[in-house]
PDB file of C-alpha atoms in Angstrom:
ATOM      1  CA  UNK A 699       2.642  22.603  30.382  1.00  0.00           C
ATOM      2  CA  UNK A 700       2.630  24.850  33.617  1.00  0.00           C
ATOM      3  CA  UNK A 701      -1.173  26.384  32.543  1.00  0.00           C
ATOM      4  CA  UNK A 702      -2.016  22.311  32.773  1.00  0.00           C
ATOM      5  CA  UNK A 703      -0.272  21.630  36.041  1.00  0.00           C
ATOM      6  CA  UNK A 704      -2.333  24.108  37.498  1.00  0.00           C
ATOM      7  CA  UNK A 705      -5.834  23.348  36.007  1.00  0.00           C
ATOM      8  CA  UNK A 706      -5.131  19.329  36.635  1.00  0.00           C
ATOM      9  CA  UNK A 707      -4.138  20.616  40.315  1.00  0.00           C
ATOM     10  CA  UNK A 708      -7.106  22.877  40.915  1.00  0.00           C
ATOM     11  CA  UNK A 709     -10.009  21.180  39.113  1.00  0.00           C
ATOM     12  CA  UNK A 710      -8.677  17.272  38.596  1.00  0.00           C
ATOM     13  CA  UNK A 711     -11.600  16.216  40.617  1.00  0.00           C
ATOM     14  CA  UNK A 712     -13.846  17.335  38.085  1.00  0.00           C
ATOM     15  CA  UNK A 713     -12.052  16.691  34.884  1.00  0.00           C
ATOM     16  CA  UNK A 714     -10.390  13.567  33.239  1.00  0.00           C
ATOM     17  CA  UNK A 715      -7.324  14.362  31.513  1.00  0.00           C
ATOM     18  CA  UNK A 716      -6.132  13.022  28.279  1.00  0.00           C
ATOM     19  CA  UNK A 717      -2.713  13.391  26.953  1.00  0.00           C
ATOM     20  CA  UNK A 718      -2.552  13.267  23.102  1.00  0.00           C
ATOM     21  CA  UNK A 719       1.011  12.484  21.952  1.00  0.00           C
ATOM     22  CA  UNK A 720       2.352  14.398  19.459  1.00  0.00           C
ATOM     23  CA  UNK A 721       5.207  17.360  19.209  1.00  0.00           C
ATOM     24  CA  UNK A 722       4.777  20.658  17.769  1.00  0.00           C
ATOM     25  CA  UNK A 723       7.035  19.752  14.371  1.00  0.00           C
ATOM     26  CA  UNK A 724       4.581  16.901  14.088  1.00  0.00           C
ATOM     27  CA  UNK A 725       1.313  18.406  13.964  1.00  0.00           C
ATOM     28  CA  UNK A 726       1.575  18.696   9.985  1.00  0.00           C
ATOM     29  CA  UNK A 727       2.950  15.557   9.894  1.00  0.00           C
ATOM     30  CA  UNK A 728       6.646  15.614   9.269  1.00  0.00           C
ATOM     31  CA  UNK A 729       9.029  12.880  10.588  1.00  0.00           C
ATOM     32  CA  UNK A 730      11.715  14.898  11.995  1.00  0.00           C
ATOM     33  CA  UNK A 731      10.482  14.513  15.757  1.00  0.00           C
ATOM     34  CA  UNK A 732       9.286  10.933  15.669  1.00  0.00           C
ATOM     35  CA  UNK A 733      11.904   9.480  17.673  1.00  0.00           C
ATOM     36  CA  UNK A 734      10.704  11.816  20.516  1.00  0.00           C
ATOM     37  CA  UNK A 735       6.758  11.158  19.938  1.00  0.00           C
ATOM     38  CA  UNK A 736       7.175   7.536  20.230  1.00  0.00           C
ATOM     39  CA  UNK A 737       8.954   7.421  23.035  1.00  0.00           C
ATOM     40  CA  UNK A 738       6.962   9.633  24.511  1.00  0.00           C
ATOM     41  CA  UNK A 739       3.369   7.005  23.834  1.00  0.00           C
ATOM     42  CA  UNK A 740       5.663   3.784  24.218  1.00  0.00           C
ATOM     43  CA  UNK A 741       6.023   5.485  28.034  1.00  0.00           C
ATOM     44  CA  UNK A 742       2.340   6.264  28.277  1.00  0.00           C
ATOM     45  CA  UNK A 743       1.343   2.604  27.261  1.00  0.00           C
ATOM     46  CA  UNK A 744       3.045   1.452  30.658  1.00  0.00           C
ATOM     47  CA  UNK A 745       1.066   4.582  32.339  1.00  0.00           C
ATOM     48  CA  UNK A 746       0.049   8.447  31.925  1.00  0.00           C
ATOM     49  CA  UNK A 747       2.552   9.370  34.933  1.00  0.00           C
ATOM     50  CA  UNK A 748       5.809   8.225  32.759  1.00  0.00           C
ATOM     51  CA  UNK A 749       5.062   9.562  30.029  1.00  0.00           C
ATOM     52  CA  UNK A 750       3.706  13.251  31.984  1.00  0.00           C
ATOM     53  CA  UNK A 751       7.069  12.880  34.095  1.00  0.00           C
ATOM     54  CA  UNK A 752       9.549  12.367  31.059  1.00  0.00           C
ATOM     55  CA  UNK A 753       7.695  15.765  29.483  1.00  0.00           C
ATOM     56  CA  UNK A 754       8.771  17.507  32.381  1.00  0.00           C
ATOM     57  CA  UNK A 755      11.905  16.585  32.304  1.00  0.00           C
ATOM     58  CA  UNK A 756      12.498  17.630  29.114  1.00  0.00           C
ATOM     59  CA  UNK A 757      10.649  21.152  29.600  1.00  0.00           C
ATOM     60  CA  UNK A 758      12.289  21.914  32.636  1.00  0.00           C
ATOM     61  CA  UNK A 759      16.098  20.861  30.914  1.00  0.00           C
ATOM     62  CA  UNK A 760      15.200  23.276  27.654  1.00  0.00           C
ATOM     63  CA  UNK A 761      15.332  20.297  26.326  1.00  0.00           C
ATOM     64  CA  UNK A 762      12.193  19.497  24.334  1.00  0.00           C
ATOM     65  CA  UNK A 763      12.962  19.883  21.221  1.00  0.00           C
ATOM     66  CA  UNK A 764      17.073  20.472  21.078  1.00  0.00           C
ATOM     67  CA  UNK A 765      17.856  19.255  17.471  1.00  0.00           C
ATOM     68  CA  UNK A 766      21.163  17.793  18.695  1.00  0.00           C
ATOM     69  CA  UNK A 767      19.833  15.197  21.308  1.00  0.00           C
ATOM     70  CA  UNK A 768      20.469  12.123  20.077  1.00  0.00           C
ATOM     71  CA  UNK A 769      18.499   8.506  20.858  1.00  0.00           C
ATOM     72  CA  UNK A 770      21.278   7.819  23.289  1.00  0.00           C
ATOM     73  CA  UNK A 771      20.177  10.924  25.287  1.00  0.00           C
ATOM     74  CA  UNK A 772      16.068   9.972  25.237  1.00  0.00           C
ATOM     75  CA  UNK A 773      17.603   6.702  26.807  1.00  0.00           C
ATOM     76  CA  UNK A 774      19.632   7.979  29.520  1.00  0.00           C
ATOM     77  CA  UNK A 775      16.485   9.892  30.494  1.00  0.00           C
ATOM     78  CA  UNK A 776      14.412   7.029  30.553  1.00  0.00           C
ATOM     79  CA  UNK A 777      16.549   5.142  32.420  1.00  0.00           C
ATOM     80  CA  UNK A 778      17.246   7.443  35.445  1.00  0.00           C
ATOM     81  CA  UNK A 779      13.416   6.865  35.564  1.00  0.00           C
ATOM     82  CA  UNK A 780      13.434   3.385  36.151  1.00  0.00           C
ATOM     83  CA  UNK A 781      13.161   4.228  40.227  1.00  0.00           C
ATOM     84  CA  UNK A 782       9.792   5.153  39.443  1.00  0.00           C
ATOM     85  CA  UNK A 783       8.826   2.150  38.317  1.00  0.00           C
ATOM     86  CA  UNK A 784       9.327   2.102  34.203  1.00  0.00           C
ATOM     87  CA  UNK A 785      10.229  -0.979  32.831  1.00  0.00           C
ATOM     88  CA  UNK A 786      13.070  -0.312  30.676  1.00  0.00           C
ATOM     89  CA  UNK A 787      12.713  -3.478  28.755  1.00  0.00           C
ATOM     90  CA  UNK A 788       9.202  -3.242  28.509  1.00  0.00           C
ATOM     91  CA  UNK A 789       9.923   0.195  27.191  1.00  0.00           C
ATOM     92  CA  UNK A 790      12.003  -1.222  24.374  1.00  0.00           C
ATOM     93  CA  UNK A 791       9.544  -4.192  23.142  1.00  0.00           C
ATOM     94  CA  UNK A 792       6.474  -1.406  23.071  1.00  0.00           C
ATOM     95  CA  UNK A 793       8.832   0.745  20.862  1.00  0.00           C
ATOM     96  CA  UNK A 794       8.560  -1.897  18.368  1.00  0.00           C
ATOM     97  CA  UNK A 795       5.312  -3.410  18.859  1.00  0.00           C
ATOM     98  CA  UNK A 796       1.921  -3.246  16.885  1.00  0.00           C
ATOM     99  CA  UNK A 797       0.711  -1.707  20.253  1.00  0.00           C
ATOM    100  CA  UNK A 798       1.958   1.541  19.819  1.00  0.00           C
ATOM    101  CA  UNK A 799       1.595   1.914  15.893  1.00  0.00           C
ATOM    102  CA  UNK A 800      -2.149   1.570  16.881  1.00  0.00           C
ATOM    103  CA  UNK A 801      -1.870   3.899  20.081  1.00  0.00           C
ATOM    104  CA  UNK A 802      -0.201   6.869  17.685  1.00  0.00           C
ATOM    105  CA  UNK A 803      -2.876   5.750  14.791  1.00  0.00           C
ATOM    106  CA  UNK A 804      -5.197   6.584  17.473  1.00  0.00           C
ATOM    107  CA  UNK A 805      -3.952  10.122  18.332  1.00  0.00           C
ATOM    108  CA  UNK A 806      -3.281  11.386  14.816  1.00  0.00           C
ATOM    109  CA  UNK A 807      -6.935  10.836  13.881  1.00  0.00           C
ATOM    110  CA  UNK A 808      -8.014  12.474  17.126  1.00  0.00           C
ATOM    111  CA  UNK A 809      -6.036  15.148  15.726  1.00  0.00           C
ATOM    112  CA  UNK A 810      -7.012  14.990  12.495  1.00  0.00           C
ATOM    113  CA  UNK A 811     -10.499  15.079  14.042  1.00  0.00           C
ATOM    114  CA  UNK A 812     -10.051  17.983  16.083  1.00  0.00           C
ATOM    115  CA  UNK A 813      -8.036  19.895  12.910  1.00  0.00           C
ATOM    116  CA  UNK A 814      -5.796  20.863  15.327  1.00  0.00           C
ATOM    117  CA  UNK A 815      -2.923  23.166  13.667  1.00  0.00           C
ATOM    118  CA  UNK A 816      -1.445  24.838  16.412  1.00  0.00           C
ATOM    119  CA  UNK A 817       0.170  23.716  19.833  1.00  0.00           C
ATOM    120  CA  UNK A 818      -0.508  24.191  22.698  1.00  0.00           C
ATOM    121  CA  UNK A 819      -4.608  23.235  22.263  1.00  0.00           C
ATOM    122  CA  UNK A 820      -6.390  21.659  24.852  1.00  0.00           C
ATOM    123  CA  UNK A 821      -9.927  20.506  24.022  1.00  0.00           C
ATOM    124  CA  UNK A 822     -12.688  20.749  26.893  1.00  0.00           C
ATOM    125  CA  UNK A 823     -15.531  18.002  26.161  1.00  0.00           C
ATOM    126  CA  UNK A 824     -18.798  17.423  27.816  1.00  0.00           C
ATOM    127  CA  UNK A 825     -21.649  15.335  27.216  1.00  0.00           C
ATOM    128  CA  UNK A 826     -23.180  17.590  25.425  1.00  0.00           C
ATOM    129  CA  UNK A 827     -20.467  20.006  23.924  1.00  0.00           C
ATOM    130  CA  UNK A 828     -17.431  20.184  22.813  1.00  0.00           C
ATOM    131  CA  UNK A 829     -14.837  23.465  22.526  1.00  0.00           C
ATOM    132  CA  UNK A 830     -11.292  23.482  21.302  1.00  0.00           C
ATOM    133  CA  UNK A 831      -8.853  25.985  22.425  1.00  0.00           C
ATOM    134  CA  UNK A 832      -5.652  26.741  20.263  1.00  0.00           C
ATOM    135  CA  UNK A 833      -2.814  28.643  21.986  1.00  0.00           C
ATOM    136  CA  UNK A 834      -2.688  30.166  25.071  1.00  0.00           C
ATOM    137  CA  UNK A 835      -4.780  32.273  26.710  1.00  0.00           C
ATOM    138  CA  UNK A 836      -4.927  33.554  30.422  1.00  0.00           C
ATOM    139  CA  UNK A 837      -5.738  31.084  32.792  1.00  0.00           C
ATOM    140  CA  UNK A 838      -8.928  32.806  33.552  1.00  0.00           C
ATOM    141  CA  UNK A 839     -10.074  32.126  29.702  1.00  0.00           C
ATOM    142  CA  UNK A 840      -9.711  28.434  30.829  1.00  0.00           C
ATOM    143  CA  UNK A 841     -11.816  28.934  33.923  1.00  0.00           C
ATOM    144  CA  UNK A 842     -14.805  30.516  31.877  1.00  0.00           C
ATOM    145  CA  UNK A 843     -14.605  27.584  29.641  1.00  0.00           C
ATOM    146  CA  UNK A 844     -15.209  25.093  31.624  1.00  0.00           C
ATOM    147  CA  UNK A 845     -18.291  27.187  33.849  1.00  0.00           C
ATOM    148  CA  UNK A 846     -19.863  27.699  30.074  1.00  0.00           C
ATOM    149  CA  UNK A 847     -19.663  24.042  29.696  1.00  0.00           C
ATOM    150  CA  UNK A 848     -20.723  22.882  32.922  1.00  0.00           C
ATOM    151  CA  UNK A 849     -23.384  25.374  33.577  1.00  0.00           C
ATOM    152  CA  UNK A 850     -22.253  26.267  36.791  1.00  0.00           C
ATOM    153  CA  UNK A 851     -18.756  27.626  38.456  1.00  0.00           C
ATOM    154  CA  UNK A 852     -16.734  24.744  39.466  1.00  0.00           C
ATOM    155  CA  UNK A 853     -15.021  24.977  42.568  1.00  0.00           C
ATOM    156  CA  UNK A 854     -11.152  24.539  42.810  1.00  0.00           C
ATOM    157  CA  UNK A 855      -8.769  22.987  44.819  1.00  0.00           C
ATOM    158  CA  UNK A 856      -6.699  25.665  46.659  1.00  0.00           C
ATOM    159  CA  UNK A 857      -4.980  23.161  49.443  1.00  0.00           C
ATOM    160  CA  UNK A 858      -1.698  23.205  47.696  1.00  0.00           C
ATOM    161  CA  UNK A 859       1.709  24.325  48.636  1.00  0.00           C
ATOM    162  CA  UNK A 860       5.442  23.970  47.703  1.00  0.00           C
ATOM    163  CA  UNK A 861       5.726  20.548  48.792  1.00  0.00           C
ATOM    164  CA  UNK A 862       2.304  18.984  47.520  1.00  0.00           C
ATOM    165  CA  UNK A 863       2.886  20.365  44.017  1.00  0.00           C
ATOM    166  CA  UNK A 864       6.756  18.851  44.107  1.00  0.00           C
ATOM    167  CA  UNK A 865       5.293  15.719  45.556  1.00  0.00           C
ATOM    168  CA  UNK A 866       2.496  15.514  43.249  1.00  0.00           C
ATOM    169  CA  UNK A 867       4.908  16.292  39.857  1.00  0.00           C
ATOM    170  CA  UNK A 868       8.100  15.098  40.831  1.00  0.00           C
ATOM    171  CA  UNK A 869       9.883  18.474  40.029  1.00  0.00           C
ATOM    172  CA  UNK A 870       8.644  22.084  38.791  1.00  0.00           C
ATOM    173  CA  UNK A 871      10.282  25.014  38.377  1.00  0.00           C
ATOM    174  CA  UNK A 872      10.218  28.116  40.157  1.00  0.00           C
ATOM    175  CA  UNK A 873       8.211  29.725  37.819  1.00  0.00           C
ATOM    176  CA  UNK A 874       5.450  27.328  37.986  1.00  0.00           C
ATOM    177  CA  UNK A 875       5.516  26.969  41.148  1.00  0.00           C
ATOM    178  CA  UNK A 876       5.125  31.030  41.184  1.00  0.00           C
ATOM    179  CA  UNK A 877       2.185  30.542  38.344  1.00  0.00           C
ATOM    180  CA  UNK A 878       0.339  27.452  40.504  1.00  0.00           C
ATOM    181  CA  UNK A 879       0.304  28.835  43.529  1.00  0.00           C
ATOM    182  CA  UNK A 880      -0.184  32.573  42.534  1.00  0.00           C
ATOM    183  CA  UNK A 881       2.603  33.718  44.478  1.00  0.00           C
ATOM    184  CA  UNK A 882       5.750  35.735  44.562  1.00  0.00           C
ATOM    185  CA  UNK A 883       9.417  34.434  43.076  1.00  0.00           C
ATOM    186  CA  UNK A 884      10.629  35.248  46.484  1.00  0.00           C
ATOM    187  CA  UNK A 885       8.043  33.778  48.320  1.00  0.00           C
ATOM    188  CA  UNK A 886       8.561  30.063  46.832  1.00  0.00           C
ATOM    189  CA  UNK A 887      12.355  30.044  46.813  1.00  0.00           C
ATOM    190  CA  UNK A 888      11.886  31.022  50.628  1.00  0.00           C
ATOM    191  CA  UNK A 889      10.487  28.046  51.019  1.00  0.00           C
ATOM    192  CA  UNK A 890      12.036  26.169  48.456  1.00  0.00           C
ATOM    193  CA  UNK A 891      15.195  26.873  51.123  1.00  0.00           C
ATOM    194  CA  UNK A 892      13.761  26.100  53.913  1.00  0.00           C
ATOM    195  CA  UNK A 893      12.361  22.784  52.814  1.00  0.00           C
ATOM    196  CA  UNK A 894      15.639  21.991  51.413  1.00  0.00           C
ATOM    197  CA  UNK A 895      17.355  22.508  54.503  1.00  0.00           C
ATOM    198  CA  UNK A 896      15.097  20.047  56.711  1.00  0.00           C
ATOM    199  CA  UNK A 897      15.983  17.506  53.216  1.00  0.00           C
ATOM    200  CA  UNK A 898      12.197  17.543  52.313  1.00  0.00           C
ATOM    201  CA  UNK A 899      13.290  18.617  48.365  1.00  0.00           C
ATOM    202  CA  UNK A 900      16.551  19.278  46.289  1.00  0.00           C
ATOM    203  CA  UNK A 901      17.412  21.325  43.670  1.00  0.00           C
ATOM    204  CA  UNK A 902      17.731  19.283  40.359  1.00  0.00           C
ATOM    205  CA  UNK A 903      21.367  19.067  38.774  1.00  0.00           C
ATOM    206  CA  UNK A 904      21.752  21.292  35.426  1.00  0.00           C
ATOM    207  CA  UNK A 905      19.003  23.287  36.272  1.00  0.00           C
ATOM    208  CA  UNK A 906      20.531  26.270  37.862  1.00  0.00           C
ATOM    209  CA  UNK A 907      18.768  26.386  41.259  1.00  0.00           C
ATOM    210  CA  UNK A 908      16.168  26.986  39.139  1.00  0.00           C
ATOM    211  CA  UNK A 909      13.828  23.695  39.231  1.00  0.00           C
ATOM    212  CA  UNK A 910      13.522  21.560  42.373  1.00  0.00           C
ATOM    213  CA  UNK A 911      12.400  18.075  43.053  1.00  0.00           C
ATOM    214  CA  UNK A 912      10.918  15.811  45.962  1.00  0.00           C
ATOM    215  CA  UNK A 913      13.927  14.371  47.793  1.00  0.00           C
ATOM    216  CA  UNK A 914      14.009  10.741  47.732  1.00  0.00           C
TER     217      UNK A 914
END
């Protein structure tokens, strides 16, 4: 997740991200996590952003795949979301619809496609070529990737600090924040503190001082 924050920060005006829903337990196709996966797409179906900003949420709580949260707990979750704009309701109906059976057909046969057996993989895809990319590697690994592809070094976006990454992902850790930004623990919760103190961000409850968000 953090490895993706940073390449959709540093090279998302080159590349197009997709999001293919599914959850490690899943990728052989058991049923245990399906209550998570669909929520997960019914989100996406009202926009990339919900679904991308209930992910966090989970990664940064520890959260992701915690056998004992229960339905009730996916829906408190989605509803402290409902500032940003999703439609609880709507979130319901697409739960049950035709809509998403066809979204989730959709992904399964991309991964079926793609034989992908291990997560994380992210897939890089050109006109021309295509290279898939089980695991994770350094983020340099990543960056040769996509020059091979491209046929050229692409240049990145390095105008990013603290507060443009909170304000662009709602909340991140410390740690990514550290990884993004390629600096020093110490360095971010500096200003972490001193952004918090002129209320520009917060530190988000149950997370030990240890992710922060945009203050609202």
């Amino acid at each position: 997740m953090t490895l993706i924050k940073k390449l959709e920060l540093e090279y998302g005006h080159l590349i197009r991200f997709r999001m293919v829903s599914t959850v490690p337990s899943c990728v052989g196709g058991c049923q245990e996590e399906v209550r998570l996966l669909t929520m997960i797409k019914a989100m996406e179906l009202q926009g990339k952003r919900h679904a991308m900003r209930f992910l966090r949420h989970l990664h940064i709580n520890d959260i992701f795949l915690n056998k004992t949260t229960h339905d009730a707990d996916l829906w408190e979750i989605a509803r402290s979301f409902s500032g940003y704009g999703l439609d609880i309701d709507e979130l319901a109906a697409d739960i049950q619809s035709n809509q998403l059976l066809s979204a989730l057909a959709v992904d399964h046969q991309i991964l079926k496609d793609w034989e992908i057996e291990t997560l994380p993989a992210l897939t890089f895809v050109t006109r021309d070529e295509a290279l898939k990319i089980e695991g994770v590697y350094p983020y340099d690994v990543y960056q040769a990737v996509m020059a091979e592809l491209l046929g050229y070094v692409p240049n990145r976006e390095t105008d990013w600090n603290v507060e443009k990454v909170l304000s662009h992902y709602d909340a991140s850790t410390i740690t990514e924040l550290a990884f993004i930004l390629e600096l020093e623990k110490p360095v971010i919760e500096r200003e972490l503190k001193k952004l918090s103190l002129q209320q520009r961000c917060r530190p988000v409850p149950g997370c030990s001082g240890q992710a922060w968000a945009t203050k609202k």
